[in-house]
Amino acid sequence: MGKAASKKIADPFSIGINLETGEMANPARHLVRRASDMRGHYADPAALEKLIKDQGDPLHYEVFEVPVPQEDGELMYCISKLQPGAVGGEFFMTKGHYHSVAGTAEIYLCIRGGGYMLMKTADGKSAAEKMSRGRMVYVPPFWAHRSVNTGDEPLISFCVYPGHAGHNYGDIETEGFPRRVFQANGQVVIR
Ligand code: S6P
Ligand code: ZN
């Protein structure tokens, strides 16, 4: 008897995603991160505090999801929407995470805006892949990933990853990523 026979088989479904705005029909989960949620992540903490004070703790990024069972064999999907801006010259970015089940990959299809996906492994490798409309970034198993918006409009991506992957913020808050993305004299600079 196959595995499917021992488990209730779910019904297929489909949803609409607006490819201009990233809006997902009836998202069941809406994660919101504001500037104050990003403490500890930018190179210039004083600039972040100034932004929080001057701009009333502005929206940083949102994730819209319709959760599927968090099980091996399922595929979780979401829309990630990262606002444009900078903190002390460092472009707005997501916190970044490994997956709790470290050997699980993720696909990001950029549908609007531009930026980079910064990635690192626990044993010291580092990578940056460009994100732009119509470009797909493959995050292999074991790579922590953080997106960075270098444009002047929201960076919107459609993400797909295994249902049981989970999030592990591990060493991100203490060590960050080896590379950061800044604006300098109107240029995008990865240091
Ligand atoms: C999940 C996927 C995204 C991120 C989202 C927020 O594996 O990579 O849904 O959760 O972009 O990022 P973070 O780093 O704050 O969880
Ligand atoms: Zn992920």
GROMACS .gro file of N, CA and C and ligand atoms in nm, residues 31 33 61 63 65 78 80 94-97 99 106 108 145 147 159 161 166-167 169, ligand 1:
model
   79
   31LEU      N    1   0.259   3.825   0.783
   31LEU     CA    2   0.369   3.862   0.874
   31LEU      C    3   0.415   4.003   0.841
   33ARG      N    4   0.699   4.299   0.941
   33ARG     CA    5   0.817   4.340   1.017
   33ARG      C    6   0.841   4.489   0.993
   61TYR      N    7   0.904   4.502   0.588
   61TYR     CA    8   0.860   4.402   0.489
   61TYR      C    9   0.742   4.321   0.540
   63VAL      N   10   0.513   3.938   0.464
   63VAL     CA   11   0.506   3.807   0.400
   63VAL      C   12   0.360   3.763   0.405
   65GLU      N   13   0.103   3.451   0.327
   65GLU     CA   14   0.106   3.305   0.309
   65GLU      C   15  -0.033   3.245   0.319
   78CYS      N   16   0.472   3.159  -0.063
   78CYS     CA   17   0.441   3.290  -0.006
   78CYS      C   18   0.479   3.402  -0.102
   80SER      N   19   0.673   3.765  -0.066
   80SER     CA   20   0.756   3.848   0.021
   80SER      C   21   0.762   3.987  -0.042
   94THR      N   22   1.573   4.187   0.455
   94THR     CA   23   1.503   4.099   0.548
   94THR      C   24   1.603   4.050   0.654
   95LYS      N   25   1.551   3.993   0.763
   95LYS     CA   26   1.643   3.941   0.866
   95LYS      C   27   1.733   3.833   0.808
   96GLY      N   28   1.671   3.740   0.739
   96GLY     CA   29   1.743   3.626   0.686
   96GLY      C   30   1.739   3.509   0.784
   97HIS      N   31   1.746   3.390   0.730
   97HIS     CA   32   1.737   3.269   0.813
   97HIS      C   33   1.792   3.149   0.739
   99HIS      N   34   1.698   2.730   0.720
   99HIS     CA   35   1.578   2.651   0.748
   99HIS      C   36   1.607   2.559   0.867
  106GLU      N   37   1.506   2.644  -0.141
  106GLU     CA   38   1.395   2.739  -0.161
  106GLU      C   39   1.412   2.806  -0.296
  108TYR      N   40   1.301   3.153  -0.512
  108TYR     CA   41   1.244   3.288  -0.511
  108TYR      C   42   1.231   3.333  -0.656
  145HIS      N   43   1.955   3.274   0.389
  145HIS     CA   44   1.919   3.366   0.280
  145HIS      C   45   1.851   3.491   0.333
  147SER      N   46   1.701   3.876   0.160
  147SER     CA   47   1.686   3.959   0.041
  147SER      C   48   1.708   4.106   0.074
  159CYS      N   49   0.784   3.290  -0.326
  159CYS     CA   50   0.877   3.192  -0.270
  159CYS      C   51   0.808   3.055  -0.259
  161TYR      N   52   0.899   2.664  -0.082
  161TYR     CA   53   0.995   2.584  -0.004
  161TYR      C   54   0.922   2.467   0.062
  166GLY      N   55   1.069   2.505   0.799
  166GLY     CA   56   1.079   2.588   0.920
  166GLY      C   57   1.183   2.700   0.904
  167HIS      N   58   1.196   2.784   1.008
  167HIS     CA   59   1.290   2.896   1.007
  167HIS      C   60   1.386   2.882   1.124
  169TYR      N   61   1.684   3.125   1.288
  169TYR     CA   62   1.756   3.253   1.281
  169TYR      C   63   1.897   3.239   1.338
  192S6P     C1   64   1.061   3.134   0.407
  192S6P     C2   65   1.096   3.241   0.306
  192S6P     C3   66   1.026   3.374   0.329
  192S6P     C4   67   1.082   3.452   0.449
  192S6P     C5   68   1.042   3.596   0.445
  192S6P     C6   69   1.082   3.670   0.572
  192S6P     O1   70   1.147   3.026   0.405
  192S6P     O2   71   1.234   3.253   0.294
  192S6P     O3   72   0.892   3.354   0.349
  192S6P     O4   73   1.037   3.398   0.568
  192S6P     O5   74   1.097   3.656   0.333
  192S6P     O6   75   1.217   3.663   0.596
  192S6P     P1   76   1.271   3.637   0.743
  192S6P     O7   77   1.418   3.618   0.723
  192S6P     O8   78   1.236   3.756   0.824
  192S6P     O9   79   1.204   3.514   0.795
   0.00000   0.00000   0.00000
